[in-house]
Coordinates of N, CA and C in Angstrom, one line a residue:
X889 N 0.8 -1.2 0.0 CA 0.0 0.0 0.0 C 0.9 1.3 0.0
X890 N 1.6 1.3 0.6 CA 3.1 2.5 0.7 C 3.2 2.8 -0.8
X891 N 3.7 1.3 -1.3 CA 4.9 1.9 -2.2 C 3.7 2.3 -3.6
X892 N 2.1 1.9 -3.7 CA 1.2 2.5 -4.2 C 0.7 3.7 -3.9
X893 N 1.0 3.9 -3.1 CA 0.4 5.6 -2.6 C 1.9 6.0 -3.0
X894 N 2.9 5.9 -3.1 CA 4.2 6.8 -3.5 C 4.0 7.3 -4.8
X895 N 3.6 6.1 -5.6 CA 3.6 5.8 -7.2 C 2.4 6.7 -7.8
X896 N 1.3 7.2 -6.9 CA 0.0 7.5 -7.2 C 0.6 9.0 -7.1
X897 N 1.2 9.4 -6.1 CA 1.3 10.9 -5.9 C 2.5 11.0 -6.8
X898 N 3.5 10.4 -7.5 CA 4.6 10.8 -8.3 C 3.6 11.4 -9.8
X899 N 3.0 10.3 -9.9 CA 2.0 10.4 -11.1 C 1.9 12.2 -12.2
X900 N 1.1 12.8 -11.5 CA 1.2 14.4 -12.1 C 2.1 15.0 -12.2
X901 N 3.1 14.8 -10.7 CA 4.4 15.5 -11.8 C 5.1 14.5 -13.3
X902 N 5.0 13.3 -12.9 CA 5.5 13.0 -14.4 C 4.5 13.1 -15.0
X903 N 3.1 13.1 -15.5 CA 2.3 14.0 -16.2 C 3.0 15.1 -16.8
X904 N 3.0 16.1 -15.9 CA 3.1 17.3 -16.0 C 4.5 17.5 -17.1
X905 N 6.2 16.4 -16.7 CA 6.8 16.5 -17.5 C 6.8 16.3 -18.6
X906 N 6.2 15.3 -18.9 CA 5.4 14.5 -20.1 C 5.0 15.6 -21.2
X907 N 3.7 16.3 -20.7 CA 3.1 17.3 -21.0 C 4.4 18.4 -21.8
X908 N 4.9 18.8 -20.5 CA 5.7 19.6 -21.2 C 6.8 19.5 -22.3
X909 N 7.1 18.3 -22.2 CA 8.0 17.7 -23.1 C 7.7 17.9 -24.7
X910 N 6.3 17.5 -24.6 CA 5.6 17.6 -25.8 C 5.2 18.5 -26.2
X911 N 4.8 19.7 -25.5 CA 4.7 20.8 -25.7 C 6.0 21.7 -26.7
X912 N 7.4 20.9 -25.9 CA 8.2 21.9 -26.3 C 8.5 21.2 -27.7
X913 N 8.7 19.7 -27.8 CA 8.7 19.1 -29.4 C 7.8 20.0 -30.2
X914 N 6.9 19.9 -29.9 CA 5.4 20.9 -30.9 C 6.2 22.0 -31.4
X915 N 6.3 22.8 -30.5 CA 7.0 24.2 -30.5 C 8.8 24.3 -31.5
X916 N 9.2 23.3 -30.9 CA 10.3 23.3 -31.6 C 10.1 23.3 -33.5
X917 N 9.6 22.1 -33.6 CA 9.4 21.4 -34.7 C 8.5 22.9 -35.5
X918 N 7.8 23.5 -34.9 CA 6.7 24.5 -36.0 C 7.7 25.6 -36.1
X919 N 8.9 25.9 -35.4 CA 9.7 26.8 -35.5 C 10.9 26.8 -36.2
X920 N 11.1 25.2 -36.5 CA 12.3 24.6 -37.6 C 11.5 24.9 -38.8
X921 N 10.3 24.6 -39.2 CA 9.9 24.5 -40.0 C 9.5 26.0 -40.6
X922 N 8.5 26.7 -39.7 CA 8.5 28.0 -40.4 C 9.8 28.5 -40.7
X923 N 10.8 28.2 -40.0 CA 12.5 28.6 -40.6 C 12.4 28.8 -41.9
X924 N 12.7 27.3 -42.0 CA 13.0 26.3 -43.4 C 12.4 26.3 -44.2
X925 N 10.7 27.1 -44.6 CA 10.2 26.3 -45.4 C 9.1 28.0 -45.6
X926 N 8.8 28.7 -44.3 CA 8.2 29.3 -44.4 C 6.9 29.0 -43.5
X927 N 6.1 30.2 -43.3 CA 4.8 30.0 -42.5 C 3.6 29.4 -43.2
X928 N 3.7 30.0 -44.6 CA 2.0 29.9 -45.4 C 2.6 27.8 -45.6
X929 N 3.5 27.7 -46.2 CA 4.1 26.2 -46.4 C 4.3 25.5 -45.5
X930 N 4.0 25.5 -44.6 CA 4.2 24.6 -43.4 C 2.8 24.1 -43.0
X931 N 2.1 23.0 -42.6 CA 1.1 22.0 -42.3 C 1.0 21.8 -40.9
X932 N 0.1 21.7 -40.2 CA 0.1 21.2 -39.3 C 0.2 19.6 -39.5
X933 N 0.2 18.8 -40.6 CA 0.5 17.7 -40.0 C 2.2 17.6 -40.4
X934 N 2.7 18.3 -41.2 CA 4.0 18.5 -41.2 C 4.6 18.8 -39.7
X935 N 4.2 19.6 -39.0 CA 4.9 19.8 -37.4 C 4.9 18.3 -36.7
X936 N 3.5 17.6 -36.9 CA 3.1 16.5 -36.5 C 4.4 15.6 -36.8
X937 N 4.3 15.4 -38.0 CA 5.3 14.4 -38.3 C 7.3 14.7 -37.6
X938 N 7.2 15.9 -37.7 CA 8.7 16.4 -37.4 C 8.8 15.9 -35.8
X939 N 7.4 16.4 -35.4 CA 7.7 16.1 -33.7 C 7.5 14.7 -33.2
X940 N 7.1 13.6 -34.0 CA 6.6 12.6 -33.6 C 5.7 12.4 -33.2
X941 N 4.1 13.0 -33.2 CA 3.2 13.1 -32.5 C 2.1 12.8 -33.1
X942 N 1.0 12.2 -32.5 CA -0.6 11.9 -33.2 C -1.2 13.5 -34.2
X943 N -2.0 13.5 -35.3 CA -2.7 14.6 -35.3 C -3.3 15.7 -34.5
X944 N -4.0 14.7 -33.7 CA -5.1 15.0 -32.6 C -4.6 15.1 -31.1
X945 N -3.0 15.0 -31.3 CA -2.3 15.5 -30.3 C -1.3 16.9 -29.7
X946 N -1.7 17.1 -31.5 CA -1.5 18.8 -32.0 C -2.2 19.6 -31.2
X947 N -3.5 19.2 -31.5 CA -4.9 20.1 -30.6 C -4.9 19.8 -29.4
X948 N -4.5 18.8 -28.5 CA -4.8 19.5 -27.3 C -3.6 20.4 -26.9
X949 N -3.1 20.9 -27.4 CA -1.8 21.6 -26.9 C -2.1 23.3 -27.4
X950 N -2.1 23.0 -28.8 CA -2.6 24.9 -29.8 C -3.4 24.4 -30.7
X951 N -4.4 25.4 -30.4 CA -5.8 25.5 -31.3 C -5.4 25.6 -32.9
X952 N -4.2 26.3 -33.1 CA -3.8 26.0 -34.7 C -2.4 26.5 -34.6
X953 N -1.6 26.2 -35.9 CA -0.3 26.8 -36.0 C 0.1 27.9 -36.1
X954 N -0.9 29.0 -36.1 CA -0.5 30.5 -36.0 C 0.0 30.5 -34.2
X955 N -0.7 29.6 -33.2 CA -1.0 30.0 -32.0 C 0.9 29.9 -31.2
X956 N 1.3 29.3 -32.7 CA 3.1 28.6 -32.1 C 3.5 30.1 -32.2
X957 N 3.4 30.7 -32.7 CA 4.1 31.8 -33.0 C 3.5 33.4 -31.8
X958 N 2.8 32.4 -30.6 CA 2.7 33.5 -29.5 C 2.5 33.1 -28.1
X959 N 3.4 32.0 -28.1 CA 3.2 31.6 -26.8 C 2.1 30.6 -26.4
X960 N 2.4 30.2 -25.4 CA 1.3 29.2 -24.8 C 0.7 30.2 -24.0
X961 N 1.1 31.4 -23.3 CA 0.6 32.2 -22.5 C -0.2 33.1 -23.1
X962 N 0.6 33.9 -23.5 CA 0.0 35.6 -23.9 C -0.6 36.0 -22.8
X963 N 0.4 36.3 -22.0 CA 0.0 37.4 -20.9 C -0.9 36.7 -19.6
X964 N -1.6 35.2 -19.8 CA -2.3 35.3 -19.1 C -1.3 34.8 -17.7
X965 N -0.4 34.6 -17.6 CA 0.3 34.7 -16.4 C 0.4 36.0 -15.7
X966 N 0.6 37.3 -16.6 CA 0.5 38.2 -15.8 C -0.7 38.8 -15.3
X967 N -1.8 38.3 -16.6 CA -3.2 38.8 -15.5 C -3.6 38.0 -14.5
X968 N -3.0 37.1 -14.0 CA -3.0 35.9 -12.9 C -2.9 36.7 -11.7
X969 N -1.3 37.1 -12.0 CA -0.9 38.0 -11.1 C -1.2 39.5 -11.1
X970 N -1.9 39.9 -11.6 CA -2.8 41.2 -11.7 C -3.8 40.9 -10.9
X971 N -5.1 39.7 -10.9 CA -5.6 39.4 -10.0 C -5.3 39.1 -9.1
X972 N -3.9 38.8 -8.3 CA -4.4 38.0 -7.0 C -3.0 39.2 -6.3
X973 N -2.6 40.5 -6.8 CA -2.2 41.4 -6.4 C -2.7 41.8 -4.9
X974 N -1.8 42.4 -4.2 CA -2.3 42.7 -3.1 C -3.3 43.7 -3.3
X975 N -4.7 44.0 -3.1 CA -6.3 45.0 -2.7 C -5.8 46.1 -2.4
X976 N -4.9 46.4 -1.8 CA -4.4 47.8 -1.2 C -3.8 48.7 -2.6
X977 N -3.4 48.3 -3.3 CA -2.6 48.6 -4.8 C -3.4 49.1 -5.5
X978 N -3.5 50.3 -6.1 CA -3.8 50.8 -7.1 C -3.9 50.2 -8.7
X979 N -4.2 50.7 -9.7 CA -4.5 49.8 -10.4 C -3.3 49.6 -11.3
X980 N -2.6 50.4 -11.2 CA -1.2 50.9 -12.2 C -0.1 49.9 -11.1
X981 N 0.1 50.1 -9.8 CA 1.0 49.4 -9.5 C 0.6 48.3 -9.3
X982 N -1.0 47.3 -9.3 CA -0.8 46.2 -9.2 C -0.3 45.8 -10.5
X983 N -0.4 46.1 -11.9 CA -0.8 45.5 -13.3 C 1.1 45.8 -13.1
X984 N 1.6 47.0 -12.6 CA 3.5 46.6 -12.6 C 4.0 45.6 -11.5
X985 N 3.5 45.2 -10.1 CA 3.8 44.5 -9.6 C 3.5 43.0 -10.7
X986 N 2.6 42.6 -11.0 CA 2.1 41.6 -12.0 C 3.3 40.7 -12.7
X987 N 3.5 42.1 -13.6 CA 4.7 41.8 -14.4 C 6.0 41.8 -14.0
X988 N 6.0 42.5 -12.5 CA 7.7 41.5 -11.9 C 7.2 40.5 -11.8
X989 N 6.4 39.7 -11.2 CA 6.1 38.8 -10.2 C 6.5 37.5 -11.1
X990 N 5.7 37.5 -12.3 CA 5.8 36.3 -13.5 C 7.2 36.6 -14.0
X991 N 8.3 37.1 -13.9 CA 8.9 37.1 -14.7 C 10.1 35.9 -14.2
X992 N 10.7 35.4 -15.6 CA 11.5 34.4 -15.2 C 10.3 33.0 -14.9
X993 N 9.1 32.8 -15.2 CA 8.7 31.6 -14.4 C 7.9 30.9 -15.4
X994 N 7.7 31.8 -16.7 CA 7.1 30.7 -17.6 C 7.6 29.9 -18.4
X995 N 7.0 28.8 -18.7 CA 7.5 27.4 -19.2 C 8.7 27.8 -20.3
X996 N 8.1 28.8 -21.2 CA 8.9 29.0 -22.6 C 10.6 29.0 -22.2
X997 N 11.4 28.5 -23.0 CA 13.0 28.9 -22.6 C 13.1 30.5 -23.3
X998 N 14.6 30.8 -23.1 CA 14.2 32.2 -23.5 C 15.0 32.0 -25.3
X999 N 15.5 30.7 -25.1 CA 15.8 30.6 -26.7 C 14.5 30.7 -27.6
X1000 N 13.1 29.9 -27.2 CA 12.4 30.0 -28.1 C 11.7 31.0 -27.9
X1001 N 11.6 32.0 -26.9 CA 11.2 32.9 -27.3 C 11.8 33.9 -28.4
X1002 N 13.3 33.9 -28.2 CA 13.9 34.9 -29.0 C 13.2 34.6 -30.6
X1003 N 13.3 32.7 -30.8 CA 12.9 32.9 -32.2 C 11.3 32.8 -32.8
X1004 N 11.1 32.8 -31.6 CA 8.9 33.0 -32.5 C 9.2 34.6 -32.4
X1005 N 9.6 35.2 -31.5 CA 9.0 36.5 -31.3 C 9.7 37.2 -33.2
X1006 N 11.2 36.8 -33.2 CA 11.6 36.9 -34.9 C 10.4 36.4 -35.9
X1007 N 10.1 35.0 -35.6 CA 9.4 34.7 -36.9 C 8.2 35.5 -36.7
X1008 N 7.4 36.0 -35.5 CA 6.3 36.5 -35.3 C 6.5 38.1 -36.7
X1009 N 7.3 38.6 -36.1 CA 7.7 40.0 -37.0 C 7.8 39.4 -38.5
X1010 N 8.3 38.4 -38.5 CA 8.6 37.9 -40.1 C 7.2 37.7 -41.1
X1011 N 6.4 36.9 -40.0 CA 4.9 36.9 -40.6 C 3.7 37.3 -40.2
X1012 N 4.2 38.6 -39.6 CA 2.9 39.3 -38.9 C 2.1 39.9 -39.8
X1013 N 2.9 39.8 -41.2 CA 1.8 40.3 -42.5 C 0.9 39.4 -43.4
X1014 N 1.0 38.4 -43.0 CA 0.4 37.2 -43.4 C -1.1 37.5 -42.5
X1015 N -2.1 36.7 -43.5 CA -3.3 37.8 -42.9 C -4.4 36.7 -41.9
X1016 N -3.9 35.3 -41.7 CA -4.4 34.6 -40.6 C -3.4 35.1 -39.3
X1017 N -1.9 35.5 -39.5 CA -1.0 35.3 -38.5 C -1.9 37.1 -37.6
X1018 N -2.0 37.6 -38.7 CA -2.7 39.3 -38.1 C -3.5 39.1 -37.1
X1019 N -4.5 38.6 -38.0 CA -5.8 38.3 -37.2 C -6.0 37.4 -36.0
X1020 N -5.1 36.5 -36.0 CA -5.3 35.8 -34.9 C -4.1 36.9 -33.5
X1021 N -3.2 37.7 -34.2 CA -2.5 38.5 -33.3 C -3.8 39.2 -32.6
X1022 N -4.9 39.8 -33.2 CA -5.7 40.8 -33.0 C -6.8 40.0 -32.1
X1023 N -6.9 39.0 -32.4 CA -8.2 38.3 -31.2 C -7.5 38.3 -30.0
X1024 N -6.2 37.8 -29.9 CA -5.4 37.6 -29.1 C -5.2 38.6 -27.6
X1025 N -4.8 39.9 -28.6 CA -4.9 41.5 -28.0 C -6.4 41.7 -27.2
X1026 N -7.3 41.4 -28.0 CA -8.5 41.6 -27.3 C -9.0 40.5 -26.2
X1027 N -8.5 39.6 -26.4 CA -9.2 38.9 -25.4 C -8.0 38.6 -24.0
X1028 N -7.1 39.1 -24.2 CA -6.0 39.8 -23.1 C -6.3 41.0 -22.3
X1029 N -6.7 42.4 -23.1 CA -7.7 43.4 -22.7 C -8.9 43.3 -22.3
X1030 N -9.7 42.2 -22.7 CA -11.3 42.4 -22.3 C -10.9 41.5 -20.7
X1031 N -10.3 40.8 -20.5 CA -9.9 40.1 -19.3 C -9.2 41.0 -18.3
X1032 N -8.2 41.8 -18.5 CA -7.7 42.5 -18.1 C -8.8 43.8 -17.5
X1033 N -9.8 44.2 -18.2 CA -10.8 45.0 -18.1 C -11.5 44.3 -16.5
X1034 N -12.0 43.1 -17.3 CA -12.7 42.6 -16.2 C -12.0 42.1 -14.5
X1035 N -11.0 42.2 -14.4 CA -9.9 42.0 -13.3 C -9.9 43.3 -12.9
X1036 N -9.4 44.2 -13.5 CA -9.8 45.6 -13.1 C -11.3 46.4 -12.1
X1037 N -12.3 45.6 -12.9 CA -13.5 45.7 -12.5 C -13.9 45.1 -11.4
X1038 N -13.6 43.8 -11.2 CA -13.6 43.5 -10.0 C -13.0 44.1 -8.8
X1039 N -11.2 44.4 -9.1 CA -10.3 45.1 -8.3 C -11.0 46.6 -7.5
X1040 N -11.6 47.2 -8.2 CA -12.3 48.1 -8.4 C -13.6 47.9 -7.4
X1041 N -15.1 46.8 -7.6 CA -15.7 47.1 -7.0 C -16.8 47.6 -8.0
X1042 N -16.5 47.7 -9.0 CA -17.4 48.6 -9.6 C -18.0 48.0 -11.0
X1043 N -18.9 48.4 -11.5 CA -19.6 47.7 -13.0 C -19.0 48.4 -14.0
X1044 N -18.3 47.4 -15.1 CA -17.7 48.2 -16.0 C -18.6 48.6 -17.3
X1045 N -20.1 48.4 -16.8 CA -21.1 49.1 -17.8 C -21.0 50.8 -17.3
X1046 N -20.7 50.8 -16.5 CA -21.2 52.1 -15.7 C -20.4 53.1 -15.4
X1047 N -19.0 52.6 -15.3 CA -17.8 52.8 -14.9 C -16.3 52.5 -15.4
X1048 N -16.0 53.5 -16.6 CA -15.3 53.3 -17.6 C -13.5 53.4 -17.5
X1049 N -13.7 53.1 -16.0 CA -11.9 52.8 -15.5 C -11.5 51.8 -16.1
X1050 N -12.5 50.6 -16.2 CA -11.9 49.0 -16.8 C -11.8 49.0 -17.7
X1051 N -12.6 49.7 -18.6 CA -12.5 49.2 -20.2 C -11.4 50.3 -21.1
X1052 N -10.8 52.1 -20.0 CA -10.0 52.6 -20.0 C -8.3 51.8 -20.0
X1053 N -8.9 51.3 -18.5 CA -7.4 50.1 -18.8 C -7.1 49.3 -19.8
X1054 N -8.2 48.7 -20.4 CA -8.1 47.7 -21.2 C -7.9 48.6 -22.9
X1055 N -8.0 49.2 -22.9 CA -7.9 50.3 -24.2 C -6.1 50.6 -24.2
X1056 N -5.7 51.0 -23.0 CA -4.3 51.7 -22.9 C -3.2 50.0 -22.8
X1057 N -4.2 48.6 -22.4 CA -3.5 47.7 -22.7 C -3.1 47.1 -24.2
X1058 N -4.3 47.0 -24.6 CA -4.4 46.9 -25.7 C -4.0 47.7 -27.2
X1059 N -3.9 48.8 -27.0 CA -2.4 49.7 -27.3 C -0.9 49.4 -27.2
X1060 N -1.1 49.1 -25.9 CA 0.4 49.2 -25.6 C 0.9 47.5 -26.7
X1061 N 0.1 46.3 -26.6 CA 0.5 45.6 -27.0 C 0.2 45.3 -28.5
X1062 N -0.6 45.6 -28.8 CA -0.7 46.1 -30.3 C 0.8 46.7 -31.3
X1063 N 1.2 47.7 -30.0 CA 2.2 48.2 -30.7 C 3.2 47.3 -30.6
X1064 N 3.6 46.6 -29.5 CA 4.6 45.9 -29.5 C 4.8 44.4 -30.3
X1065 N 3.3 43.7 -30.4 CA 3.1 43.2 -31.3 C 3.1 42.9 -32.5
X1066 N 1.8 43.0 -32.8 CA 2.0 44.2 -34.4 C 2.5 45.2 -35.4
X1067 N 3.0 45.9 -35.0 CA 3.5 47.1 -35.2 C 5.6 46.5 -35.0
X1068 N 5.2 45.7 -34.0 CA 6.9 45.2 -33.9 C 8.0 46.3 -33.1
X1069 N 7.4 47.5 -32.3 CA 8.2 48.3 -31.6 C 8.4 47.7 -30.3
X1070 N 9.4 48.2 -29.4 CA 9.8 47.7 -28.6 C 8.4 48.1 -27.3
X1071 N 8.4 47.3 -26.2 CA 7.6 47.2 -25.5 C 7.9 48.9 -24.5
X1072 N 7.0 49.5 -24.0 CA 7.3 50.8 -23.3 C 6.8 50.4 -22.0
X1073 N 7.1 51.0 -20.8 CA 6.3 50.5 -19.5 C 5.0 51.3 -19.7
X1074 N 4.6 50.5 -18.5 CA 3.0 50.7 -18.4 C 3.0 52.4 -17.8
X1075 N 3.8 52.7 -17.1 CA 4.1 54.3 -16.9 C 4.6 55.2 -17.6
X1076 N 5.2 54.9 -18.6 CA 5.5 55.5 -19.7 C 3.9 55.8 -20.3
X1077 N 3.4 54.8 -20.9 CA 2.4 54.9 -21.3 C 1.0 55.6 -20.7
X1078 N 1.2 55.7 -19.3 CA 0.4 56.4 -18.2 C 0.3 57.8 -18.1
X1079 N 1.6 57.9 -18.3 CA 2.4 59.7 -18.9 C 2.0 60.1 -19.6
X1080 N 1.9 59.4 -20.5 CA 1.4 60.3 -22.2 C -0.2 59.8 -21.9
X1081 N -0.9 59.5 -21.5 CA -1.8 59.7 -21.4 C -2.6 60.7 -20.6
X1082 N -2.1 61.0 -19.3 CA -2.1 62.3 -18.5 C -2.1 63.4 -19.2
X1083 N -0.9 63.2 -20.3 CA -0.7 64.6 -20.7 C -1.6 64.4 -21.9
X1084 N -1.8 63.8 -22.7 CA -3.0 63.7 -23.6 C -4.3 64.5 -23.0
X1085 N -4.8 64.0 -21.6 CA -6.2 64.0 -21.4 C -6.0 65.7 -20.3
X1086 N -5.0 66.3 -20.0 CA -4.8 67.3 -19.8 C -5.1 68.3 -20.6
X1087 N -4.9 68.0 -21.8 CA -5.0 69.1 -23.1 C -6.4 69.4 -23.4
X1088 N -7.2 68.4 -22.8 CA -8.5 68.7 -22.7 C -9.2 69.7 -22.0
X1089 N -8.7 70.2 -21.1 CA -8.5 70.5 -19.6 C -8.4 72.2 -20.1
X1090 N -7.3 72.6 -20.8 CA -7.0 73.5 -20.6 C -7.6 74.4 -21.7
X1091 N -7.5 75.8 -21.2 CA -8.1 76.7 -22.2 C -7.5 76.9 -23.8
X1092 N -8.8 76.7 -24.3 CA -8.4 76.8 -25.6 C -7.9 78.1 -26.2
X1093 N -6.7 78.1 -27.4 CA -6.1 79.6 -27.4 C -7.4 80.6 -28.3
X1094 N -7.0 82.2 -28.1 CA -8.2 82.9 -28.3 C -8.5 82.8 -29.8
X1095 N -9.7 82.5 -30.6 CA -10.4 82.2 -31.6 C -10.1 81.1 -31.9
X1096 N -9.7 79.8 -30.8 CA -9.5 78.6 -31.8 C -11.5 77.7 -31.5
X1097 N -11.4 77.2 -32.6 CA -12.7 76.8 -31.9 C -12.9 75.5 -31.2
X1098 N -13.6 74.9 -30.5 CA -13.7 74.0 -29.5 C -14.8 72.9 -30.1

């Protein structure tokens, strides 16, 4: 009975390595290939075959081969830690505490990120790789909104802090995304918005019209 209860609790973590293992085969193999061959020419059962894996072992891992080219995450480790931020925090330093907190802890190595985030720029004009960048952004922002909202206390039908946030998130990664510029802090971006929504504020010069 011991040495069955040992073998029972070992179980998930070798799961877990298992999992990961394959995960990183997947990933590898869709990143040799879009190398080598290109994004639009590459198959998902082409990855299959490179990694050694079932079809239908593709899908439970990424919904499709564009998804190789952004992570298994996309941010949702940081809004993890956006939610469960200390209550006392404002909304600007929980969402920067957030992003120390995850850093260094997700699965990806930092080799493969260096090269999706390359191929990502390489075929970010490819018009499934776009669009699936763009669901991506939004459904990182609309969650982000909603964590906000709760943080908050408040309905974000009624109360336009959350979907504010989620506007200045979705910017920010848009650009860094898409657009391919380097990522700016969330304060940075905070700045130029202050001073944006300042200029509203102030008097307009004499005969300009309003």
């Amino acid at each position: 009975m011991q040495g069955q209860g040992t073998d029972t609790g070992a179980e998930p973590g070798l799961r877990d390595r298992k999992r990961a293992r394959t995960r990183q085969a997947i990933r590898t193999a869709g990143l040799d290939l879009f190398e080598e061959q290109g994004f639009e020419s590459t198959t998902v059962d082409q990855i299959c075959r490179r990694a050694d894996i079932a079809h239908r072992t593709f899908f439970r891992y990424y919904e499709c081969k564009e998804a190789l080219l952004f992570g298994m995450d996309f941010g949702a480790a940081v809004l993890d830690a956006f939610a469960a931020a200390p209550a006392g925090l404002d909304l600007w330093a929980a969402f920067e505490r957030a992003g120390g907190t995850i850093d260094g802890q997700l699965e990806e190595s930092a080799e493969h990120t260096v090269r999706r985030r390359a191929l990502r720029r390489r075929f970010i004009e490819v018009r499934s790789v776009h669009d699936f960048a763009l669901i991506m952004i939004d459904n990182f922002a609309q969650r982000a909104a909603a964590i906000a909202a709760e943080r908050l206390g408040v309905d974000p039908v009624v109360d336009l802090r959350p979907q504010a946030l989620a506007a200045l998130l979705a910017g920010m990664t848009r650009r860094h995304v898409v657009d391919g510029n380097d990522m700016r802090s969330l304060e940075d971006w905070a700045s130029a918005f202050r001073v944006l929504l300042a200029q509203f504020d102030a008097p307009a010069p004499a005969g300009a019209a309003r």
